[in-house]
mmCIF file with all atom_site columns, C-alpha atoms in Angstrom:
data_model
loop_
_atom_site.group_PDB
_atom_site.id
_atom_site.type_symbol
_atom_site.label_atom_id
_atom_site.label_alt_id
_atom_site.label_comp_id
_atom_site.label_asym_id
_atom_site.label_entity_id
_atom_site.label_seq_id
_atom_site.pdbx_PDB_ins_code
_atom_site.Cartn_x
_atom_site.Cartn_y
_atom_site.Cartn_z
_atom_site.occupancy
_atom_site.B_iso_or_equiv
_atom_site.pdbx_formal_charge
_atom_site.auth_seq_id
_atom_site.auth_comp_id
_atom_site.auth_asym_id
_atom_site.auth_atom_id
_atom_site.pdbx_PDB_model_num
ATOM 1   C CA . MET A 1 1   ? -21.554 27.841 -19.699 1.00 0.00 ? 11  MET A CA 1
ATOM 2   C CA . ASN A 1 2   ? -18.735 28.097 -22.260 1.00 0.00 ? 12  ASN A CA 1
ATOM 3   C CA . ILE A 1 3   ? -18.991 26.273 -24.778 1.00 0.00 ? 13  ILE A CA 1
ATOM 4   C CA . ASN A 1 4   ? -15.954 25.745 -27.828 1.00 0.00 ? 14  ASN A CA 1
ATOM 5   C CA . GLY A 1 5   ? -17.160 23.017 -30.128 1.00 0.00 ? 15  GLY A CA 1
ATOM 6   C CA . LYS A 1 6   ? -19.428 21.268 -31.442 1.00 0.00 ? 16  LYS A CA 1
ATOM 7   C CA . GLY A 1 7   ? -18.789 17.713 -29.055 1.00 0.00 ? 17  GLY A CA 1
ATOM 8   C CA . GLN A 1 8   ? -19.565 20.447 -25.964 1.00 0.00 ? 18  GLN A CA 1
ATOM 9   C CA . ILE A 1 9   ? -22.766 21.357 -27.097 1.00 0.00 ? 19  ILE A CA 1
ATOM 10  C CA . LEU A 1 10  ? -24.077 17.906 -27.780 1.00 0.00 ? 20  LEU A CA 1
ATOM 11  C CA . ALA A 1 11  ? -22.501 16.385 -24.492 1.00 0.00 ? 21  ALA A CA 1
ATOM 12  C CA . ALA A 1 12  ? -24.116 19.025 -22.942 1.00 0.00 ? 22  ALA A CA 1
ATOM 13  C CA . LEU A 1 13  ? -28.031 19.068 -24.591 1.00 0.00 ? 23  LEU A CA 1
ATOM 14  C CA . THR A 1 14  ? -27.642 14.684 -23.908 1.00 0.00 ? 24  THR A CA 1
ATOM 15  C CA . ASP A 1 15  ? -26.888 15.696 -20.286 1.00 0.00 ? 25  ASP A CA 1
ATOM 16  C CA . VAL A 1 16  ? -29.160 18.114 -19.503 1.00 0.00 ? 26  VAL A CA 1
ATOM 17  C CA . PHE A 1 17  ? -31.759 15.314 -21.521 1.00 0.00 ? 27  PHE A CA 1
ATOM 18  C CA . ASN A 1 18  ? -30.696 12.735 -19.245 1.00 0.00 ? 28  ASN A CA 1
ATOM 19  C CA . ARG A 1 19  ? -30.945 14.657 -16.315 1.00 0.00 ? 29  ARG A CA 1
ATOM 20  C CA . TRP A 1 20  ? -34.641 15.823 -17.286 1.00 0.00 ? 30  TRP A CA 1
ATOM 21  C CA . GLN A 1 21  ? -35.277 11.664 -17.680 1.00 0.00 ? 31  GLN A CA 1
ATOM 22  C CA . LYS A 1 22  ? -34.149 10.800 -14.313 1.00 0.00 ? 32  LYS A CA 1
ATOM 23  C CA . LEU A 1 23  ? -35.649 13.570 -12.378 1.00 0.00 ? 33  LEU A CA 1
ATOM 24  C CA . LEU A 1 24  ? -39.229 12.310 -14.514 1.00 0.00 ? 34  LEU A CA 1
ATOM 25  C CA . SER A 1 25  ? -38.509 8.626  -13.827 1.00 0.00 ? 35  SER A CA 1
ATOM 26  C CA . ASN A 1 26  ? -38.589 9.317  -10.231 1.00 0.00 ? 36  ASN A CA 1
ATOM 27  C CA . MET A 1 27  ? -41.742 11.150 -10.176 1.00 0.00 ? 37  MET A CA 1
ATOM 28  C CA . SER A 1 28  ? -45.481 9.425  -9.606  1.00 0.00 ? 38  SER A CA 1
ATOM 29  C CA . GLU A 1 29  ? -47.961 9.673  -12.266 1.00 0.00 ? 39  GLU A CA 1
ATOM 30  C CA . GLU A 1 30  ? -49.948 12.301 -10.149 1.00 0.00 ? 40  GLU A CA 1
ATOM 31  C CA . GLN A 1 31  ? -47.399 14.984 -9.641  1.00 0.00 ? 41  GLN A CA 1
ATOM 32  C CA . PHE A 1 32  ? -47.002 15.002 -13.727 1.00 0.00 ? 42  PHE A CA 1
ATOM 33  C CA . THR A 1 33  ? -50.285 16.807 -13.614 1.00 0.00 ? 43  THR A CA 1
ATOM 34  C CA . ALA A 1 34  ? -50.549 18.386 -9.825  1.00 0.00 ? 44  ALA A CA 1
ATOM 35  C CA . PRO A 1 35  ? -50.180 22.220 -10.143 1.00 0.00 ? 45  PRO A CA 1
ATOM 36  C CA . LEU A 1 36  ? -46.748 23.433 -9.284  1.00 0.00 ? 46  LEU A CA 1
ATOM 37  C CA . VAL A 1 37  ? -48.163 25.840 -6.565  1.00 0.00 ? 47  VAL A CA 1
ATOM 38  C CA . PRO A 1 38  ? -48.401 28.716 -6.171  1.00 0.00 ? 48  PRO A CA 1
ATOM 39  C CA . SER A 1 39  ? -48.705 28.460 -9.961  1.00 0.00 ? 49  SER A CA 1
ATOM 40  C CA . GLN A 1 40  ? -51.309 26.793 -11.951 1.00 0.00 ? 50  GLN A CA 1
ATOM 41  C CA . TRP A 1 41  ? -48.640 25.139 -14.213 1.00 0.00 ? 51  TRP A CA 1
ATOM 42  C CA . SER A 1 42  ? -47.840 20.849 -13.887 1.00 0.00 ? 52  SER A CA 1
ATOM 43  C CA . VAL A 1 43  ? -45.073 19.495 -14.335 1.00 0.00 ? 53  VAL A CA 1
ATOM 44  C CA . LYS A 1 44  ? -46.921 18.205 -17.898 1.00 0.00 ? 54  LYS A CA 1
ATOM 45  C CA . ASP A 1 45  ? -47.409 21.990 -18.435 1.00 0.00 ? 55  ASP A CA 1
ATOM 46  C CA . VAL A 1 46  ? -43.503 23.016 -17.736 1.00 0.00 ? 56  VAL A CA 1
ATOM 47  C CA . ILE A 1 47  ? -42.656 19.850 -20.555 1.00 0.00 ? 57  ILE A CA 1
ATOM 48  C CA . ALA A 1 48  ? -45.255 20.958 -23.249 1.00 0.00 ? 58  ALA A CA 1
ATOM 49  C CA . HIS A 1 49  ? -43.766 24.721 -22.736 1.00 0.00 ? 59  HIS A CA 1
ATOM 50  C CA . LEU A 1 50  ? -40.173 23.309 -23.536 1.00 0.00 ? 60  LEU A CA 1
ATOM 51  C CA . TRP A 1 51  ? -41.636 21.332 -26.251 1.00 0.00 ? 61  TRP A CA 1
ATOM 52  C CA . SER A 1 52  ? -43.400 24.196 -27.760 1.00 0.00 ? 62  SER A CA 1
ATOM 53  C CA . TRP A 1 53  ? -40.222 26.369 -28.066 1.00 0.00 ? 63  TRP A CA 1
ATOM 54  C CA . GLN A 1 54  ? -37.762 23.605 -29.026 1.00 0.00 ? 64  GLN A CA 1
ATOM 55  C CA . GLN A 1 55  ? -39.961 23.527 -32.190 1.00 0.00 ? 65  GLN A CA 1
ATOM 56  C CA . VAL A 1 56  ? -38.669 26.795 -32.815 1.00 0.00 ? 66  VAL A CA 1
ATOM 57  C CA . SER A 1 57  ? -34.667 25.312 -32.175 1.00 0.00 ? 67  SER A CA 1
ATOM 58  C CA . VAL A 1 58  ? -35.333 22.620 -34.242 1.00 0.00 ? 68  VAL A CA 1
ATOM 59  C CA . ALA A 1 59  ? -36.670 24.683 -37.669 1.00 0.00 ? 69  ALA A CA 1
ATOM 60  C CA . ARG A 1 60  ? -33.601 26.510 -36.954 1.00 0.00 ? 70  ARG A CA 1
ATOM 61  C CA . MET A 1 61  ? -31.145 23.558 -37.105 1.00 0.00 ? 71  MET A CA 1
ATOM 62  C CA . GLN A 1 62  ? -33.270 21.610 -40.054 1.00 0.00 ? 72  GLN A CA 1
ATOM 63  C CA . ALA A 1 63  ? -32.842 25.161 -41.886 1.00 0.00 ? 73  ALA A CA 1
ATOM 64  C CA . ALA A 1 64  ? -28.986 24.639 -41.385 1.00 0.00 ? 74  ALA A CA 1
ATOM 65  C CA . LEU A 1 65  ? -29.083 21.737 -42.760 1.00 0.00 ? 75  LEU A CA 1
ATOM 66  C CA . GLN A 1 66  ? -31.185 22.088 -45.580 1.00 0.00 ? 76  GLN A CA 1
ATOM 67  C CA . GLY A 1 67  ? -30.026 25.319 -46.895 1.00 0.00 ? 77  GLY A CA 1
ATOM 68  C CA . LYS A 1 68  ? -33.149 27.852 -46.635 1.00 0.00 ? 78  LYS A CA 1
ATOM 69  C CA . ASP A 1 69  ? -35.154 29.544 -44.292 1.00 0.00 ? 79  ASP A CA 1
ATOM 70  C CA . PRO A 1 70  ? -36.499 28.132 -40.900 1.00 0.00 ? 80  PRO A CA 1
ATOM 71  C CA . GLU A 1 71  ? -40.504 26.403 -41.144 1.00 0.00 ? 81  GLU A CA 1
ATOM 72  C CA . TYR A 1 72  ? -41.365 27.989 -37.765 1.00 0.00 ? 82  TYR A CA 1
ATOM 73  C CA . PRO A 1 73  ? -43.946 26.062 -35.739 1.00 0.00 ? 83  PRO A CA 1
ATOM 74  C CA . GLY A 1 74  ? -47.522 28.048 -36.712 1.00 0.00 ? 84  GLY A CA 1
ATOM 75  C CA . TRP A 1 75  ? -47.540 29.674 -33.202 1.00 0.00 ? 85  TRP A CA 1
ATOM 76  C CA . TRP A 1 76  ? -44.825 31.455 -33.965 1.00 0.00 ? 86  TRP A CA 1
ATOM 77  C CA . GLU A 1 77  ? -46.032 33.909 -36.753 1.00 0.00 ? 87  GLU A CA 1
ATOM 78  C CA . ARG A 1 78  ? -48.910 34.911 -34.153 1.00 0.00 ? 88  ARG A CA 1
ATOM 79  C CA . PHE A 1 79  ? -46.867 37.064 -32.183 1.00 0.00 ? 89  PHE A CA 1
ATOM 80  C CA . GLY A 1 80  ? -45.361 38.837 -35.006 1.00 0.00 ? 90  GLY A CA 1
ATOM 81  C CA . PRO A 1 81  ? -41.703 38.796 -35.914 1.00 0.00 ? 91  PRO A CA 1
ATOM 82  C CA . ASP A 1 82  ? -40.416 38.190 -32.420 1.00 0.00 ? 92  ASP A CA 1
ATOM 83  C CA . PRO A 1 83  ? -42.534 35.900 -30.001 1.00 0.00 ? 93  PRO A CA 1
ATOM 84  C CA . GLU A 1 84  ? -39.495 36.202 -27.574 1.00 0.00 ? 94  GLU A CA 1
ATOM 85  C CA . GLU A 1 85  ? -40.460 39.876 -27.306 1.00 0.00 ? 95  GLU A CA 1
ATOM 86  C CA . ASP A 1 86  ? -43.550 39.293 -25.255 1.00 0.00 ? 96  ASP A CA 1
ATOM 87  C CA . VAL A 1 87  ? -42.561 36.300 -23.893 1.00 0.00 ? 97  VAL A CA 1
ATOM 88  C CA . ASP A 1 88  ? -45.299 36.034 -20.886 1.00 0.00 ? 98  ASP A CA 1
ATOM 89  C CA . ARG A 1 89  ? -48.016 36.134 -23.517 1.00 0.00 ? 99  ARG A CA 1
ATOM 90  C CA . THR A 1 90  ? -46.556 33.668 -25.679 1.00 0.00 ? 100 THR A CA 1
ATOM 91  C CA . ASN A 1 91  ? -46.202 31.346 -22.587 1.00 0.00 ? 101 ASN A CA 1
ATOM 92  C CA . ALA A 1 92  ? -49.792 32.012 -21.886 1.00 0.00 ? 102 ALA A CA 1
ATOM 93  C CA . TRP A 1 93  ? -50.752 31.147 -24.941 1.00 0.00 ? 103 TRP A CA 1
ATOM 94  C CA . LEU A 1 94  ? -48.957 27.948 -25.222 1.00 0.00 ? 104 LEU A CA 1
ATOM 95  C CA . TYR A 1 95  ? -49.949 27.208 -21.996 1.00 0.00 ? 105 TYR A CA 1
ATOM 96  C CA . GLU A 1 96  ? -53.444 27.615 -23.119 1.00 0.00 ? 106 GLU A CA 1
ATOM 97  C CA . ALA A 1 97  ? -53.021 25.715 -26.283 1.00 0.00 ? 107 ALA A CA 1
ATOM 98  C CA . SER A 1 98  ? -51.293 22.173 -24.719 1.00 0.00 ? 108 SER A CA 1
ATOM 99  C CA . ARG A 1 99  ? -52.909 22.547 -21.536 1.00 0.00 ? 109 ARG A CA 1
ATOM 100 C CA . ASP A 1 100 ? -55.858 19.998 -22.364 1.00 0.00 ? 110 ASP A CA 1
ATOM 101 C CA . LYS A 1 101 ? -53.401 17.461 -23.850 1.00 0.00 ? 111 LYS A CA 1
ATOM 102 C CA . ALA A 1 102 ? -52.607 14.207 -21.920 1.00 0.00 ? 112 ALA A CA 1
ATOM 103 C CA . TRP A 1 103 ? -49.650 13.622 -19.970 1.00 0.00 ? 113 TRP A CA 1
ATOM 104 C CA . ARG A 1 104 ? -48.213 10.801 -21.542 1.00 0.00 ? 114 ARG A CA 1
ATOM 105 C CA . GLN A 1 105 ? -48.308 12.127 -25.343 1.00 0.00 ? 115 GLN A CA 1
ATOM 106 C CA . VAL A 1 106 ? -46.700 15.682 -23.946 1.00 0.00 ? 116 VAL A CA 1
ATOM 107 C CA . HIS A 1 107 ? -43.945 13.793 -23.004 1.00 0.00 ? 117 HIS A CA 1
ATOM 108 C CA . ALA A 1 108 ? -43.749 11.427 -25.873 1.00 0.00 ? 118 ALA A CA 1
ATOM 109 C CA . ASP A 1 109 ? -43.540 14.295 -28.233 1.00 0.00 ? 119 ASP A CA 1
ATOM 110 C CA . TRP A 1 110 ? -40.946 15.821 -26.037 1.00 0.00 ? 120 TRP A CA 1
ATOM 111 C CA . LYS A 1 111 ? -38.761 12.777 -25.574 1.00 0.00 ? 121 LYS A CA 1
ATOM 112 C CA . GLU A 1 112 ? -38.827 12.381 -29.131 1.00 0.00 ? 122 GLU A CA 1
ATOM 113 C CA . GLN A 1 113 ? -38.179 16.232 -30.398 1.00 0.00 ? 123 GLN A CA 1
ATOM 114 C CA . PHE A 1 114 ? -35.807 16.471 -27.845 1.00 0.00 ? 124 PHE A CA 1
ATOM 115 C CA . GLU A 1 115 ? -33.804 13.436 -29.269 1.00 0.00 ? 125 GLU A CA 1
ATOM 116 C CA . ARG A 1 116 ? -34.607 14.704 -32.774 1.00 0.00 ? 126 ARG A CA 1
ATOM 117 C CA . TYR A 1 117 ? -32.904 18.086 -32.110 1.00 0.00 ? 127 TYR A CA 1
ATOM 118 C CA . VAL A 1 118 ? -29.754 16.466 -30.711 1.00 0.00 ? 128 VAL A CA 1
ATOM 119 C CA . GLY A 1 119 ? -29.802 14.161 -34.075 1.00 0.00 ? 129 GLY A CA 1
ATOM 120 C CA . LEU A 1 120 ? -29.835 17.025 -36.340 1.00 0.00 ? 130 LEU A CA 1
ATOM 121 C CA . ALA A 1 121 ? -27.412 19.231 -34.400 1.00 0.00 ? 131 ALA A CA 1
ATOM 122 C CA . ARG A 1 122 ? -24.931 15.968 -34.829 1.00 0.00 ? 132 ARG A CA 1
ATOM 123 C CA . LEU A 1 123 ? -25.333 16.253 -38.603 1.00 0.00 ? 133 LEU A CA 1
ATOM 124 C CA . VAL A 1 124 ? -24.491 20.165 -39.243 1.00 0.00 ? 134 VAL A CA 1
ATOM 125 C CA . PRO A 1 125 ? -20.665 20.720 -39.619 1.00 0.00 ? 135 PRO A CA 1
ATOM 126 C CA . GLU A 1 126 ? -19.316 22.432 -36.850 1.00 0.00 ? 136 GLU A CA 1
ATOM 127 C CA . GLU A 1 127 ? -17.817 25.306 -38.492 1.00 0.00 ? 137 GLU A CA 1
ATOM 128 C CA . ASP A 1 128 ? -21.678 26.002 -39.393 1.00 0.00 ? 138 ASP A CA 1
ATOM 129 C CA . LEU A 1 129 ? -22.598 25.491 -35.926 1.00 0.00 ? 139 LEU A CA 1
ATOM 130 C CA . LEU A 1 130 ? -20.149 27.942 -34.824 1.00 0.00 ? 140 LEU A CA 1
ATOM 131 C CA . GLU A 1 131 ? -19.621 30.564 -37.619 1.00 0.00 ? 141 GLU A CA 1
ATOM 132 C CA . LEU A 1 132 ? -20.993 33.410 -36.258 1.00 0.00 ? 142 LEU A CA 1
ATOM 133 C CA . GLY A 1 133 ? -23.750 34.885 -39.223 1.00 0.00 ? 143 GLY A CA 1
ATOM 134 C CA . LYS A 1 134 ? -23.329 31.999 -41.406 1.00 0.00 ? 144 LYS A CA 1
ATOM 135 C CA . PHE A 1 135 ? -27.079 31.907 -41.632 1.00 0.00 ? 145 PHE A CA 1
ATOM 136 C CA . PRO A 1 136 ? -29.344 35.400 -42.124 1.00 0.00 ? 146 PRO A CA 1
ATOM 137 C CA . TRP A 1 137 ? -32.182 34.537 -39.829 1.00 0.00 ? 147 TRP A CA 1
ATOM 138 C CA . MET A 1 138 ? -29.702 33.640 -36.855 1.00 0.00 ? 148 MET A CA 1
ATOM 139 C CA . GLY A 1 139 ? -28.836 38.109 -37.316 1.00 0.00 ? 149 GLY A CA 1
ATOM 140 C CA . ASN A 1 140 ? -25.038 38.259 -36.244 1.00 0.00 ? 150 ASN A CA 1
ATOM 141 C CA . TYR A 1 141 ? -25.535 34.987 -34.150 1.00 0.00 ? 151 TYR A CA 1
ATOM 142 C CA . ALA A 1 142 ? -24.135 31.589 -34.627 1.00 0.00 ? 152 ALA A CA 1
ATOM 143 C CA . LEU A 1 143 ? -26.146 28.769 -34.695 1.00 0.00 ? 153 LEU A CA 1
ATOM 144 C CA . VAL A 1 144 ? -25.042 27.450 -31.697 1.00 0.00 ? 154 VAL A CA 1
ATOM 145 C CA . ALA A 1 145 ? -26.612 30.565 -29.938 1.00 0.00 ? 155 ALA A CA 1
ATOM 146 C CA . SER A 1 146 ? -30.168 28.492 -30.959 1.00 0.00 ? 156 SER A CA 1
ATOM 147 C CA . ALA A 1 147 ? -28.678 25.195 -29.374 1.00 0.00 ? 157 ALA A CA 1
ATOM 148 C CA . MET A 1 148 ? -27.433 27.487 -26.322 1.00 0.00 ? 158 MET A CA 1
ATOM 149 C CA . GLY A 1 149 ? -30.901 28.640 -25.893 1.00 0.00 ? 159 GLY A CA 1
ATOM 150 C CA . SER A 1 150 ? -32.339 25.366 -25.844 1.00 0.00 ? 160 SER A CA 1
ATOM 151 C CA . LEU A 1 151 ? -30.077 23.969 -23.425 1.00 0.00 ? 161 LEU A CA 1
ATOM 152 C CA . GLY A 1 152 ? -30.194 27.045 -20.916 1.00 0.00 ? 162 GLY A CA 1
ATOM 153 C CA . HIS A 1 153 ? -34.002 27.003 -21.443 1.00 0.00 ? 163 HIS A CA 1
ATOM 154 C CA . HIS A 1 154 ? -34.150 23.087 -20.372 1.00 0.00 ? 164 HIS A CA 1
ATOM 155 C CA . GLU A 1 155 ? -31.280 23.695 -17.375 1.00 0.00 ? 165 GLU A CA 1
ATOM 156 C CA . GLU A 1 156 ? -33.489 26.647 -15.909 1.00 0.00 ? 166 GLU A CA 1
ATOM 157 C CA . HIS A 1 157 ? -36.518 24.470 -15.756 1.00 0.00 ? 167 HIS A CA 1
ATOM 158 C CA . LEU A 1 158 ? -35.215 21.341 -14.411 1.00 0.00 ? 168 LEU A CA 1
ATOM 159 C CA . GLU A 1 159 ? -33.316 23.657 -11.377 1.00 0.00 ? 169 GLU A CA 1
ATOM 160 C CA . ILE A 1 160 ? -36.856 25.243 -10.985 1.00 0.00 ? 170 ILE A CA 1
ATOM 161 C CA . LEU A 1 161 ? -38.735 22.334 -10.373 1.00 0.00 ? 171 LEU A CA 1
ATOM 162 C CA . ALA A 1 162 ? -35.649 20.086 -8.892  1.00 0.00 ? 172 ALA A CA 1
ATOM 163 C CA . LYS A 1 163 ? -35.888 23.029 -6.023  1.00 0.00 ? 173 LYS A CA 1
ATOM 164 C CA . TYR A 1 164 ? -39.601 22.832 -6.627  1.00 0.00 ? 174 TYR A CA 1
ATOM 165 C CA . LEU A 1 165 ? -39.915 19.266 -5.240  1.00 0.00 ? 175 LEU A CA 1
ATOM 166 C CA . GLN A 1 166 ? -37.122 19.146 -2.773  1.00 0.00 ? 176 GLN A CA 1
ATOM 167 C CA . GLU A 1 167 ? -38.674 21.992 -1.345  1.00 0.00 ? 177 GLU A CA 1
ATOM 168 C CA . HIS A 1 168 ? -42.178 20.454 -0.983  1.00 0.00 ? 178 HIS A CA 1
ATOM 169 C CA . ASN A 1 169 ? -40.698 17.132 0.448   1.00 0.00 ? 179 ASN A CA 1
ATOM 170 C CA . GLN A 1 170 ? -41.566 15.660 -2.705  1.00 0.00 ? 180 GLN A CA 1
ATOM 171 C CA . MET A 1 171 ? -38.391 14.238 -4.048  1.00 0.00 ? 181 MET A CA 1
ATOM 172 C CA . LYS A 1 172 ? -34.710 14.437 -3.195  1.00 0.00 ? 182 LYS A CA 1
ATOM 173 C CA . LEU A 1 173 ? -31.862 16.563 -5.474  1.00 0.00 ? 183 LEU A CA 1
ATOM 174 C CA . ASN A 1 174 ? -29.639 13.017 -5.846  1.00 0.00 ? 184 ASN A CA 1
ATOM 175 C CA . GLU A 1 175 ? -32.213 10.542 -6.543  1.00 0.00 ? 185 GLU A CA 1
#
């Protein structure tokens, strides 16, 4: 996806959030916690995973607004300077850290944080969002790269889940 401005990224984030909400609203309570075989992860675990990683995006957006370095979640430091370098190990740890949480709490946390993230993004001036290297902690990237990462991550898991549900006759993609 090619994003040319703040309005487009905000619209895309809102759209993916709404698509997630629609998909989740068409699911039963049992589907939220049932393993997505052959994976041990459930829909709840996927949402907890997205919530965990979006904490990083929220920290970056908040730092941009406050003019300071991001305050990353505690788990970020556990995996060295860049937890994305060993993403499988990081994801396994995040799964274990949240697997016993109740679905309703996981969903509420994710929903609240996603809405907060979009709200923060609305407050960041467009030039700050799009300027390459504006924030030292983003390296040579623009802050919009973080937003695009969050968007892409949500789209990736949404597509995988929708396909899984369709292939297992648990839901139609167009519901």
